[in-house]
mmCIF file of N, CA and C in Angstrom:
data_model
loop_
_atom_site.group_PDB
_atom_site.id
_atom_site.type_symbol
_atom_site.label_atom_id
_atom_site.label_comp_id
_atom_site.label_asym_id
_atom_site.label_seq_id
_atom_site.Cartn_x
_atom_site.Cartn_y
_atom_site.Cartn_z
ATOM 1 N N UNK I 1 0.830 -1.290 0.130
ATOM 2 C CA UNK I 1 -0.160 0.158 -0.028
ATOM 3 C C UNK I 1 1.005 1.605 0.123
ATOM 4 N N UNK I 2 1.614 0.993 0.966
ATOM 5 C CA UNK I 2 3.078 2.587 0.955
ATOM 6 C C UNK I 2 3.516 2.928 -0.184
ATOM 7 N N UNK I 3 3.741 2.048 -1.207
ATOM 8 C CA UNK I 3 4.438 1.802 -1.860
ATOM 9 C C UNK I 3 3.774 2.919 -3.136
ATOM 10 N N UNK I 4 2.622 2.241 -2.993
ATOM 11 C CA UNK I 4 1.361 2.522 -4.122
ATOM 12 C C UNK I 4 1.367 4.083 -3.815
ATOM 13 N N UNK I 5 1.051 4.322 -2.890
ATOM 14 C CA UNK I 5 0.545 5.815 -2.439
ATOM 15 C C UNK I 5 2.055 6.567 -2.610
ATOM 16 N N UNK I 6 3.159 6.437 -2.392
ATOM 17 C CA UNK I 6 4.670 6.402 -2.562
ATOM 18 C C UNK I 6 4.494 7.134 -4.267
ATOM 19 N N UNK I 7 4.317 6.351 -5.130
ATOM 20 C CA UNK I 7 4.252 6.138 -6.727
ATOM 21 C C UNK I 7 2.925 7.393 -7.210
ATOM 22 N N UNK I 8 2.471 7.749 -6.431
ATOM 23 C CA UNK I 8 0.844 8.330 -6.930
ATOM 24 C C UNK I 8 1.346 9.427 -6.349
ATOM 25 N N UNK I 9 2.443 9.943 -5.398
ATOM 26 C CA UNK I 9 2.468 11.792 -5.191
ATOM 27 C C UNK I 9 4.058 12.339 -5.297
ATOM 28 N N UNK I 10 4.365 11.379 -5.906
ATOM 29 C CA UNK I 10 5.871 11.729 -6.239
ATOM 30 C C UNK I 10 5.384 12.786 -7.154
ATOM 31 N N UNK I 11 5.086 12.888 -7.873
ATOM 32 C CA UNK I 11 4.840 13.736 -9.266
ATOM 33 C C UNK I 11 4.239 14.980 -8.869
ATOM 34 N N UNK I 12 2.955 14.695 -8.493
ATOM 35 C CA UNK I 12 2.160 15.836 -7.710
ATOM 36 C C UNK I 12 3.335 17.095 -7.208
ATOM 37 N N UNK I 13 4.013 16.203 -5.924
ATOM 38 C CA UNK I 13 5.039 16.668 -4.806
ATOM 39 C C UNK I 13 6.256 17.304 -5.632
ATOM 40 N N UNK I 14 6.827 16.969 -6.679
ATOM 41 C CA UNK I 14 8.005 17.494 -7.754
ATOM 42 C C UNK I 14 7.734 18.440 -8.489
ATOM 43 N N UNK I 15 6.403 18.111 -8.639
ATOM 44 C CA UNK I 15 5.338 19.732 -9.408
ATOM 45 C C UNK I 15 5.259 20.595 -8.881
ATOM 46 N N UNK I 16 4.766 20.745 -7.638
ATOM 47 C CA UNK I 16 4.459 21.976 -6.585
ATOM 48 C C UNK I 16 5.524 22.445 -6.021
ATOM 49 N N UNK I 17 6.781 21.467 -5.163
ATOM 50 C CA UNK I 17 7.529 22.401 -4.536
ATOM 51 C C UNK I 17 8.711 21.698 -5.319
ATOM 52 N N UNK I 18 9.287 21.455 -6.628
ATOM 53 C CA UNK I 18 10.351 20.899 -7.147
ATOM 54 C C UNK I 18 11.061 19.243 -6.682
ATOM 55 N N UNK I 19 11.718 19.148 -7.017
ATOM 56 C CA UNK I 19 12.243 18.064 -7.106
ATOM 57 C C UNK I 19 13.487 17.532 -6.066
ATOM 58 N N UNK I 20 14.622 18.580 -5.737
ATOM 59 C CA UNK I 20 15.259 19.093 -4.723
ATOM 60 C C UNK I 20 14.455 18.816 -3.687
ATOM 61 N N UNK I 21 13.203 19.743 -3.179
ATOM 62 C CA UNK I 21 12.457 19.662 -2.192
ATOM 63 C C UNK I 21 12.039 18.866 -1.993
ATOM 64 N N UNK I 22 11.492 18.061 -2.793
ATOM 65 C CA UNK I 22 10.678 16.809 -2.711
ATOM 66 C C UNK I 22 11.070 15.797 -1.807
ATOM 67 N N UNK I 23 12.657 16.087 -2.483
ATOM 68 C CA UNK I 23 13.090 14.846 -1.667
ATOM 69 C C UNK I 23 13.732 14.886 0.140
ATOM 70 N N UNK I 24 13.581 16.264 0.172
ATOM 71 C CA UNK I 24 14.117 16.643 1.131
ATOM 72 C C UNK I 24 12.496 16.923 2.059
ATOM 73 N N UNK I 25 11.765 16.805 1.463
ATOM 74 C CA UNK I 25 10.266 16.653 2.273
ATOM 75 C C UNK I 25 10.288 15.242 2.208
ATOM 76 N N UNK I 26 10.126 14.588 1.450
ATOM 77 C CA UNK I 26 10.280 13.210 1.716
ATOM 78 C C UNK I 26 10.275 12.552 2.971
ATOM 79 N N UNK I 27 11.791 12.872 3.620
ATOM 80 C CA UNK I 27 12.926 11.927 4.370
ATOM 81 C C UNK I 27 12.640 13.122 5.597
ATOM 82 N N UNK I 28 12.070 14.234 5.956
ATOM 83 C CA UNK I 28 12.096 15.057 6.998
ATOM 84 C C UNK I 28 10.245 14.573 7.223
ATOM 85 N N UNK I 29 9.203 14.431 6.929
ATOM 86 C CA UNK I 29 8.289 13.963 7.111
ATOM 87 C C UNK I 29 8.085 12.501 7.434
ATOM 88 N N UNK I 30 8.186 11.786 6.473
ATOM 89 C CA UNK I 30 8.262 9.963 6.294
ATOM 90 C C UNK I 30 9.062 9.454 7.391
ATOM 91 N N UNK I 31 10.761 10.217 7.678
ATOM 92 C CA UNK I 31 11.444 9.300 8.232
ATOM 93 C C UNK I 31 11.044 9.424 9.585
ATOM 94 N N UNK I 32 10.727 10.000 10.634
ATOM 95 C CA UNK I 32 10.197 9.932 12.014
ATOM 96 C C UNK I 32 9.026 8.653 12.381
ATOM 97 N N UNK I 33 8.548 8.471 11.235
ATOM 98 C CA UNK I 33 7.171 7.855 11.453
ATOM 99 C C UNK I 33 7.543 6.361 11.591
ATOM 100 N N UNK I 34 9.071 5.866 11.402
ATOM 101 C CA UNK I 34 10.270 4.886 11.775
ATOM 102 C C UNK I 34 9.356 4.313 13.322
ATOM 103 N N UNK I 35 9.880 5.791 14.555
ATOM 104 C CA UNK I 35 9.596 5.630 15.663
ATOM 105 C C UNK I 35 8.363 4.566 16.054
ATOM 106 N N UNK I 36 7.464 4.846 14.978
ATOM 107 C CA UNK I 36 5.749 3.812 15.441
ATOM 108 C C UNK I 36 6.199 2.315 15.759
ATOM 109 N N UNK I 37 7.483 2.183 14.729
ATOM 110 C CA UNK I 37 7.871 0.730 14.658
ATOM 111 C C UNK I 37 7.703 0.258 16.217
ATOM 112 N N UNK I 38 8.621 0.386 17.429
ATOM 113 C CA UNK I 38 8.995 -0.369 18.436
ATOM 114 C C UNK I 38 7.929 -0.401 19.032
ATOM 115 N N UNK I 39 6.537 0.361 18.586
ATOM 116 C CA UNK I 39 6.067 0.933 19.600
ATOM 117 C C UNK I 39 4.926 -0.791 19.555
ATOM 118 N N UNK I 40 4.407 -1.435 18.891
ATOM 119 C CA UNK I 40 3.929 -1.879 18.362
ATOM 120 C C UNK I 40 4.112 -3.663 19.099
ATOM 121 N N UNK I 41 2.754 -3.885 19.739
ATOM 122 C CA UNK I 41 2.388 -4.949 20.758
ATOM 123 C C UNK I 41 1.581 -5.848 20.197
ATOM 124 N N UNK I 42 1.016 -6.499 20.864
ATOM 125 C CA UNK I 42 -0.111 -7.539 19.747
ATOM 126 C C UNK I 42 -1.592 -7.091 19.843
ATOM 127 N N UNK I 43 -2.583 -7.566 19.200
ATOM 128 C CA UNK I 43 -3.620 -6.840 18.321
ATOM 129 C C UNK I 43 -3.282 -5.604 17.918
ATOM 130 N N UNK I 44 -4.596 -4.086 19.030
ATOM 131 C CA UNK I 44 -4.084 -3.062 18.265
ATOM 132 C C UNK I 44 -3.236 -2.060 18.165
ATOM 133 N N UNK I 45 -2.211 -3.050 18.576
ATOM 134 C CA UNK I 45 -1.075 -2.043 18.794
ATOM 135 C C UNK I 45 0.057 -2.321 17.708
ATOM 136 N N UNK I 46 -0.639 -2.936 16.644
ATOM 137 C CA UNK I 46 0.070 -3.737 15.570
ATOM 138 C C UNK I 46 -0.541 -2.534 14.556
ATOM 139 N N UNK I 47 -1.966 -1.483 14.844
ATOM 140 C CA UNK I 47 -2.181 -0.757 13.912
ATOM 141 C C UNK I 47 -0.762 0.549 13.755
ATOM 142 N N UNK I 48 0.165 0.473 15.117
ATOM 143 C CA UNK I 48 1.292 1.731 14.848
ATOM 144 C C UNK I 48 2.063 0.714 14.107
ATOM 145 N N UNK I 49 2.919 -0.088 14.006
ATOM 146 C CA UNK I 49 3.679 -0.723 13.021
ATOM 147 C C UNK I 49 3.063 -0.523 11.624
ATOM 148 N N UNK I 50 1.687 -0.930 11.336
ATOM 149 C CA UNK I 50 1.243 -0.776 10.194
ATOM 150 C C UNK I 50 1.334 0.757 9.363
ATOM 151 N N UNK I 51 1.031 1.749 10.277
ATOM 152 C CA UNK I 51 1.133 3.132 10.047
ATOM 153 C C UNK I 51 2.153 3.946 9.650
ATOM 154 N N UNK I 52 2.930 3.086 10.734
ATOM 155 C CA UNK I 52 4.768 3.178 10.542
ATOM 156 C C UNK I 52 5.369 3.070 9.133
ATOM 157 N N UNK I 53 5.216 1.641 8.667
ATOM 158 C CA UNK I 53 5.406 1.371 7.673
ATOM 159 C C UNK I 53 5.018 1.829 6.649
ATOM 160 N N UNK I 54 4.021 1.838 6.667
ATOM 161 C CA UNK I 54 3.245 2.303 5.521
ATOM 162 C C UNK I 54 4.070 3.918 4.985
ATOM 163 N N UNK I 55 3.791 4.921 6.025
ATOM 164 C CA UNK I 55 4.202 5.942 5.860
ATOM 165 C C UNK I 55 5.692 5.705 5.246
ATOM 166 N N UNK I 56 6.147 5.009 5.671
ATOM 167 C CA UNK I 56 8.073 5.042 5.719
ATOM 168 C C UNK I 56 7.918 4.741 4.058
ATOM 169 N N UNK I 57 7.689 3.288 3.555
ATOM 170 C CA UNK I 57 7.164 2.997 2.469
ATOM 171 C C UNK I 57 6.975 4.312 1.775
ATOM 172 N N UNK I 58 5.941 4.674 1.704
ATOM 173 C CA UNK I 58 5.401 5.975 1.147
ATOM 174 C C UNK I 58 6.271 6.997 0.768
ATOM 175 N N UNK I 59 7.317 7.553 1.601
ATOM 176 C CA UNK I 59 8.183 8.548 1.370
ATOM 177 C C UNK I 59 9.830 7.739 0.927
ATOM 178 N N UNK I 60 10.182 6.542 1.167
ATOM 179 C CA UNK I 60 11.000 5.722 0.372
ATOM 180 C C UNK I 60 11.097 5.659 -1.114
ATOM 181 N N UNK I 61 9.722 5.272 -1.395
ATOM 182 C CA UNK I 61 9.498 5.080 -2.648
ATOM 183 C C UNK I 61 9.016 6.693 -3.363
ATOM 184 N N UNK I 62 8.706 7.086 -2.744
ATOM 185 C CA UNK I 62 8.336 8.732 -3.592
ATOM 186 C C UNK I 62 9.800 9.387 -3.775
ATOM 187 N N UNK I 63 11.131 8.661 -2.795
ATOM 188 C CA UNK I 63 12.263 9.539 -3.441
ATOM 189 C C UNK I 63 12.893 8.575 -4.235
ATOM 190 N N UNK I 64 12.617 7.715 -4.248
ATOM 191 C CA UNK I 64 13.000 6.756 -5.529
ATOM 192 C C UNK I 64 12.742 7.145 -6.940
ATOM 193 N N UNK I 65 11.120 7.694 -6.714
ATOM 194 C CA UNK I 65 11.120 7.896 -7.783
ATOM 195 C C UNK I 65 11.555 9.005 -9.105
ATOM 196 N N UNK I 66 11.579 9.963 -7.603
ATOM 197 C CA UNK I 66 12.059 11.543 -7.838
ATOM 198 C C UNK I 66 13.567 11.366 -8.409
ATOM 199 N N UNK I 67 14.266 10.674 -7.726
ATOM 200 C CA UNK I 67 15.566 10.375 -7.869
ATOM 201 C C UNK I 67 16.229 9.829 -8.845
ATOM 202 N N UNK I 68 15.094 8.612 -9.295
ATOM 203 C CA UNK I 68 15.383 7.660 -10.448
ATOM 204 C C UNK I 68 15.491 8.505 -12.165
ATOM 205 N N UNK I 69 14.036 9.228 -11.864
ATOM 206 C CA UNK I 69 14.183 10.549 -12.763
ATOM 207 C C UNK I 69 14.833 11.191 -13.044
ATOM 208 N N UNK I 70 15.530 11.851 -12.312
ATOM 209 C CA UNK I 70 17.109 13.001 -12.175
ATOM 210 C C UNK I 70 18.004 12.277 -12.989
ATOM 211 N N UNK I 71 18.134 10.808 -12.312
ATOM 212 C CA UNK I 71 19.417 10.232 -12.816
ATOM 213 C C UNK I 71 19.073 9.600 -14.358
ATOM 214 N N UNK I 72 17.957 9.270 -14.765
ATOM 215 C CA UNK I 72 17.487 9.049 -16.348
ATOM 216 C C UNK I 72 17.857 10.455 -17.155
ATOM 217 N N UNK I 73 17.647 11.850 -16.616
ATOM 218 C CA UNK I 73 17.647 12.801 -17.262
ATOM 219 C C UNK I 73 18.592 13.278 -17.269
ATOM 220 N N UNK I 74 19.431 13.326 -16.001
ATOM 221 C CA UNK I 74 20.597 13.951 -16.309
ATOM 222 C C UNK I 74 22.112 12.478 -16.357
ATOM 223 N N UNK I 75 21.990 11.634 -16.455
ATOM 224 C CA UNK I 75 22.964 10.905 -17.502
ATOM 225 C C UNK I 75 22.990 10.893 -18.685
ATOM 226 N N UNK I 76 24.175 10.302 -19.559
ATOM 227 C CA UNK I 76 23.728 10.524 -20.827
ATOM 228 C C UNK I 76 23.830 8.695 -21.250
ATOM 229 N N UNK I 77 22.836 9.291 -21.884
ATOM 230 C CA UNK I 77 22.007 7.558 -22.020
ATOM 231 C C UNK I 77 23.294 6.106 -22.263
ATOM 232 N N UNK I 78 24.539 6.582 -22.938
ATOM 233 C CA UNK I 78 25.229 5.480 -23.069
ATOM 234 C C UNK I 78 25.849 5.176 -21.828
ATOM 235 N N UNK I 79 25.898 5.438 -20.805
ATOM 236 C CA UNK I 79 26.193 5.392 -19.298
ATOM 237 C C UNK I 79 25.670 5.367 -18.469
ATOM 238 N N UNK I 80 24.064 5.350 -18.421
ATOM 239 C CA UNK I 80 23.212 5.163 -17.625
ATOM 240 C C UNK I 80 23.033 3.502 -17.468
ATOM 241 N N UNK I 81 23.459 2.954 -17.755
ATOM 242 C CA UNK I 81 23.622 1.428 -17.687
ATOM 243 C C UNK I 81 24.721 1.112 -16.452
ATOM 244 N N UNK I 82 25.383 2.015 -16.122
ATOM 245 C CA UNK I 82 26.347 1.529 -15.714
ATOM 246 C C UNK I 82 26.150 2.349 -14.616
ATOM 247 N N UNK I 83 25.436 3.462 -14.384
ATOM 248 C CA UNK I 83 25.677 4.652 -13.146
ATOM 249 C C UNK I 83 24.383 3.623 -12.645
ATOM 250 N N UNK I 84 23.575 3.213 -13.081
ATOM 251 C CA UNK I 84 22.449 2.020 -12.288
ATOM 252 C C UNK I 84 23.182 1.588 -11.889
ATOM 253 N N UNK I 85 23.379 0.184 -12.607
ATOM 254 C CA UNK I 85 24.692 -1.084 -11.981
ATOM 255 C C UNK I 85 25.484 -0.223 -10.362
ATOM 256 N N UNK I 86 26.058 0.425 -11.156
ATOM 257 C CA UNK I 86 27.161 1.289 -9.641
ATOM 258 C C UNK I 86 26.348 1.578 -8.324
ATOM 259 N N UNK I 87 24.881 2.494 -8.580
ATOM 260 C CA UNK I 87 24.536 2.695 -7.421
ATOM 261 C C UNK I 87 24.135 1.306 -6.619
ATOM 262 N N UNK I 88 23.338 0.544 -7.302
ATOM 263 C CA UNK I 88 22.677 -0.595 -7.081
ATOM 264 C C UNK I 88 23.487 -1.463 -6.177
ATOM 265 N N UNK I 89 24.519 -2.083 -6.830
ATOM 266 C CA UNK I 89 25.859 -2.466 -5.819
ATOM 267 C C UNK I 89 26.260 -2.115 -4.419
ATOM 268 N N UNK I 90 26.547 -0.835 -4.723
ATOM 269 C CA UNK I 90 26.792 0.005 -3.328
ATOM 270 C C UNK I 90 25.850 -0.159 -2.538
ATOM 271 N N UNK I 91 24.197 0.339 -3.248
ATOM 272 C CA UNK I 91 23.310 0.460 -2.353
ATOM 273 C C UNK I 91 22.673 -0.910 -1.482
ATOM 274 N N UNK I 92 22.687 -2.364 -2.618
ATOM 275 C CA UNK I 92 22.499 -3.732 -1.986
ATOM 276 C C UNK I 92 23.273 -4.384 -0.569
ATOM 277 N N UNK I 93 25.140 -3.720 -1.403
ATOM 278 C CA UNK I 93 26.028 -4.485 -0.837
ATOM 279 C C UNK I 93 26.129 -4.425 0.713
ATOM 280 N N UNK I 94 25.157 -2.929 1.477
ATOM 281 C CA UNK I 94 25.309 -2.668 2.342
ATOM 282 C C UNK I 94 24.098 -3.303 3.118
ATOM 283 N N UNK I 95 23.450 -4.379 2.293
ATOM 284 C CA UNK I 95 22.745 -4.924 3.622
ATOM 285 C C UNK I 95 23.036 -6.313 3.963
ATOM 286 N N UNK I 96 24.120 -6.960 3.336
ATOM 287 C CA UNK I 96 24.424 -7.942 4.672
ATOM 288 C C UNK I 96 25.146 -7.269 5.982
ATOM 289 N N UNK I 97 25.975 -6.242 5.817
ATOM 290 C CA UNK I 97 26.135 -5.131 7.067
ATOM 291 C C UNK I 97 24.784 -5.129 7.808
ATOM 292 N N UNK I 98 24.351 -4.450 7.416
ATOM 293 C CA UNK I 98 22.825 -4.499 8.197
ATOM 294 C C UNK I 98 22.351 -5.521 8.691
ATOM 295 N N UNK I 99 22.538 -6.708 8.111
ATOM 296 C CA UNK I 99 21.631 -7.710 8.806
ATOM 297 C C UNK I 99 22.451 -8.786 10.093
ATOM 298 N N UNK I 100 23.785 -8.406 10.192
ATOM 299 C CA UNK I 100 24.902 -8.760 10.675
ATOM 300 C C UNK I 100 24.663 -7.801 12.172
ATOM 301 N N UNK I 101 24.887 -6.659 12.029
ATOM 302 C CA UNK I 101 24.967 -5.535 13.133
ATOM 303 C C UNK I 101 23.144 -5.416 13.313
ATOM 304 N N UNK I 102 21.821 -5.623 13.243
ATOM 305 C CA UNK I 102 20.824 -6.067 13.701
ATOM 306 C C UNK I 102 21.117 -7.475 14.390
ATOM 307 N N UNK I 103 21.765 -8.451 13.651
ATOM 308 C CA UNK I 103 21.283 -9.543 14.177
ATOM 309 C C UNK I 103 22.392 -9.600 15.625
ATOM 310 N N UNK I 104 23.823 -8.784 15.871
ATOM 311 C CA UNK I 104 24.286 -8.788 16.803
ATOM 312 C C UNK I 104 23.350 -7.667 17.831
ATOM 313 N N UNK I 105 22.884 -6.867 17.543
ATOM 314 C CA UNK I 105 22.258 -6.037 18.625
ATOM 315 C C UNK I 105 20.986 -6.639 19.038
ATOM 316 N N UNK I 106 20.735 -7.291 18.174
ATOM 317 C CA UNK I 106 19.320 -8.661 18.745
ATOM 318 C C UNK I 106 19.906 -9.401 19.768
ATOM 319 N N UNK I 107 20.858 -10.000 19.586
ATOM 320 C CA UNK I 107 21.121 -10.866 20.908
ATOM 321 C C UNK I 107 21.861 -10.004 22.381
ATOM 322 N N UNK I 108 22.381 -8.298 21.624
ATOM 323 C CA UNK I 108 22.961 -8.004 22.650
ATOM 324 C C UNK I 108 21.765 -7.224 23.481
ATOM 325 N N UNK I 109 20.655 -6.884 22.876
ATOM 326 C CA UNK I 109 19.572 -5.706 23.283
ATOM 327 C C UNK I 109 18.419 -6.741 23.110
ATOM 328 N N UNK I 110 18.168 -7.546 22.306
ATOM 329 C CA UNK I 110 16.372 -7.972 21.839
ATOM 330 C C UNK I 110 15.813 -7.509 20.836
ATOM 331 N N UNK I 111 15.049 -7.646 20.794
ATOM 332 C CA UNK I 111 14.430 -7.698 19.385
ATOM 333 C C UNK I 111 14.422 -6.208 19.432
ATOM 334 N N UNK I 112 13.015 -5.648 20.703
ATOM 335 C CA UNK I 112 12.451 -4.268 20.876
ATOM 336 C C UNK I 112 13.413 -3.359 20.742
ATOM 337 N N UNK I 113 14.249 -3.680 21.652
ATOM 338 C CA UNK I 113 16.493 -3.143 22.020
ATOM 339 C C UNK I 113 16.207 -2.333 20.591
ATOM 340 N N UNK I 114 16.704 -3.153 19.387
ATOM 341 C CA UNK I 114 16.992 -3.626 18.394
ATOM 342 C C UNK I 114 16.213 -2.560 17.628
ATOM 343 N N UNK I 115 14.983 -2.408 17.465
ATOM 344 C CA UNK I 115 14.053 -2.053 17.109
ATOM 345 C C UNK I 115 14.508 -0.037 17.421
ATOM 346 N N UNK I 116 14.581 -0.330 18.477
ATOM 347 C CA UNK I 116 14.583 1.082 19.133
ATOM 348 C C UNK I 116 15.932 2.086 18.486
ATOM 349 N N UNK I 117 17.290 1.119 18.528
ATOM 350 C CA UNK I 117 18.463 1.667 18.151
ATOM 351 C C UNK I 117 18.225 1.613 16.955
ATOM 352 N N UNK I 118 17.686 1.317 16.091
ATOM 353 C CA UNK I 118 17.910 1.411 14.635
ATOM 354 C C UNK I 118 16.579 2.461 14.207
ATOM 355 N N UNK I 119 15.929 2.649 14.826
ATOM 356 C CA UNK I 119 14.482 3.920 14.446
ATOM 357 C C UNK I 119 15.425 4.854 15.154
ATOM 358 N N UNK I 120 15.859 4.749 16.130
ATOM 359 C CA UNK I 120 16.917 6.392 16.731
ATOM 360 C C UNK I 120 17.695 6.563 15.765
ATOM 361 N N UNK I 121 18.354 5.562 14.771
ATOM 362 C CA UNK I 121 19.309 6.031 13.895
ATOM 363 C C UNK I 121 18.870 6.796 12.680
ATOM 364 N N UNK I 122 17.492 5.649 12.142
ATOM 365 C CA UNK I 122 17.679 5.912 10.484
ATOM 366 C C UNK I 122 15.989 7.564 10.575
ATOM 367 N N UNK I 123 15.535 7.662 11.898
ATOM 368 C CA UNK I 123 14.197 8.805 11.865
ATOM 369 C C UNK I 123 15.234 10.091 11.479
ATOM 370 N N UNK I 124 16.202 10.113 12.502
ATOM 371 C CA UNK I 124 17.154 11.889 12.053
ATOM 372 C C UNK I 124 17.426 11.938 10.456
ATOM 373 N N UNK I 125 17.648 11.124 10.046
ATOM 374 C CA UNK I 125 18.602 10.830 8.269
ATOM 375 C C UNK I 125 18.450 11.720 7.661
ATOM 376 N N UNK I 126 16.575 12.460 7.380
ATOM 377 C CA UNK I 126 17.003 13.611 6.870
ATOM 378 C C UNK I 126 17.423 14.734 7.631
ATOM 379 N N UNK I 127 17.916 14.967 8.508
ATOM 380 C CA UNK I 127 18.161 15.819 8.744
ATOM 381 C C UNK I 127 20.200 16.344 7.620
ATOM 382 N N UNK I 128 20.798 15.296 7.428
ATOM 383 C CA UNK I 128 21.528 15.327 6.402
ATOM 384 C C UNK I 128 21.442 15.909 5.369
ATOM 385 N N UNK I 129 20.095 16.037 4.389
ATOM 386 C CA UNK I 129 19.642 17.021 3.608
ATOM 387 C C UNK I 129 19.760 17.962 3.927
ATOM 388 N N UNK I 130 18.899 18.111 5.448
ATOM 389 C CA UNK I 130 18.606 19.693 5.420
ATOM 390 C C UNK I 130 20.053 21.113 5.348
ATOM 391 N N UNK I 131 21.250 19.614 6.149
ATOM 392 C CA UNK I 131 21.806 20.625 6.168
ATOM 393 C C UNK I 131 23.401 20.506 5.163
ATOM 394 N N UNK I 132 22.348 19.383 3.706
ATOM 395 C CA UNK I 132 23.674 19.816 2.327
ATOM 396 C C UNK I 132 22.861 20.874 2.002
ATOM 397 N N UNK I 133 24.140 21.309 0.188
ATOM 398 C CA UNK I 133 23.562 22.068 -0.824
ATOM 399 C C UNK I 133 22.127 21.643 -0.463
ATOM 400 N N UNK I 134 21.096 20.498 -1.059
ATOM 401 C CA UNK I 134 19.996 20.113 -1.272
ATOM 402 C C UNK I 134 19.084 21.394 -1.015
ATOM 403 N N UNK I 135 18.954 21.801 0.483
ATOM 404 C CA UNK I 135 18.186 22.841 0.833
ATOM 405 C C UNK I 135 17.536 24.150 0.503
ATOM 406 N N UNK I 136 19.600 24.824 -0.871
ATOM 407 C CA UNK I 136 18.851 25.527 -0.639
ATOM 408 C C UNK I 136 19.139 25.814 -2.515
ATOM 409 N N UNK I 137 17.734 24.519 -3.191
ATOM 410 C CA UNK I 137 17.871 24.236 -4.552
ATOM 411 C C UNK I 137 16.357 24.085 -4.687
ATOM 412 N N UNK I 138 14.969 24.102 -5.563
ATOM 413 C CA UNK I 138 14.627 23.532 -5.437
ATOM 414 C C UNK I 138 14.105 22.764 -6.378
ATOM 415 N N UNK I 139 15.424 22.558 -7.531
ATOM 416 C CA UNK I 139 15.060 21.421 -8.326
ATOM 417 C C UNK I 139 16.609 20.912 -8.311
ATOM 418 N N UNK I 140 16.756 19.713 -8.619
ATOM 419 C CA UNK I 140 17.764 18.944 -9.280
ATOM 420 C C UNK I 140 18.141 19.003 -10.372
ATOM 421 N N UNK I 141 19.346 19.117 -11.178
ATOM 422 C CA UNK I 141 19.758 19.633 -12.342
ATOM 423 C C UNK I 141 19.226 18.668 -13.218
ATOM 424 N N UNK I 142 18.925 18.726 -14.491
ATOM 425 C CA UNK I 142 18.612 18.170 -15.724
ATOM 426 C C UNK I 142 19.374 18.141 -16.278
ATOM 427 N N UNK I 143 20.935 18.666 -16.140
ATOM 428 C CA UNK I 143 21.898 17.339 -17.225
ATOM 429 C C UNK I 143 23.124 18.492 -16.878
ATOM 430 N N UNK I 144 24.233 18.064 -16.575
ATOM 431 C CA UNK I 144 25.581 18.717 -16.592
ATOM 432 C C UNK I 144 26.027 19.935 -16.706
ATOM 433 N N UNK I 145 26.395 20.831 -16.010
ATOM 434 C CA UNK I 145 26.455 22.093 -16.341
ATOM 435 C C UNK I 145 27.956 22.036 -17.062
ATOM 436 N N UNK I 146 29.084 20.953 -17.203
ATOM 437 C CA UNK I 146 29.873 21.170 -17.888
ATOM 438 C C UNK I 146 29.629 19.326 -18.686
ATOM 439 N N UNK I 147 29.845 19.493 -19.998
ATOM 440 C CA UNK I 147 29.407 18.197 -20.734
ATOM 441 C C UNK I 147 30.150 17.106 -20.506
ATOM 442 N N UNK I 148 29.319 16.142 -19.983
ATOM 443 C CA UNK I 148 30.520 15.005 -19.602
ATOM 444 C C UNK I 148 30.921 13.762 -21.233
ATOM 445 N N UNK I 149 32.200 13.685 -20.987
ATOM 446 C CA UNK I 149 33.086 12.646 -22.119
ATOM 447 C C UNK I 149 33.416 11.668 -21.949
#
């Protein structure tokens, strides 16, 4: 559900606020919803997990749509495949590190403690973008300032 919502809001958000600001807004607004996950309990408490997860996924998908569109318009067609492959390699190679870290923390502090630690690390990630040059621009560039050779 969150993925469908995210893909539906990416385009109107980009038109209204600009592509750079859309990425910033998505990260700042949806990131803190991960803090609902550790509040999960049995029964009605699952509601918090579902809401937090759906909002987080919507934010991630929205950012992925905006950044994927940026990548396609910015990269020369003959280099796009290499750029995408390199990005995916770097992103996916971090998954085993996350799994090992979560396993270690799960043994050390338990599942709920691990969820709190990870949620507290993920929630403020949008602040990195807030203090970057991204906050000063409306749109991501559509082409390099200097032609790539």
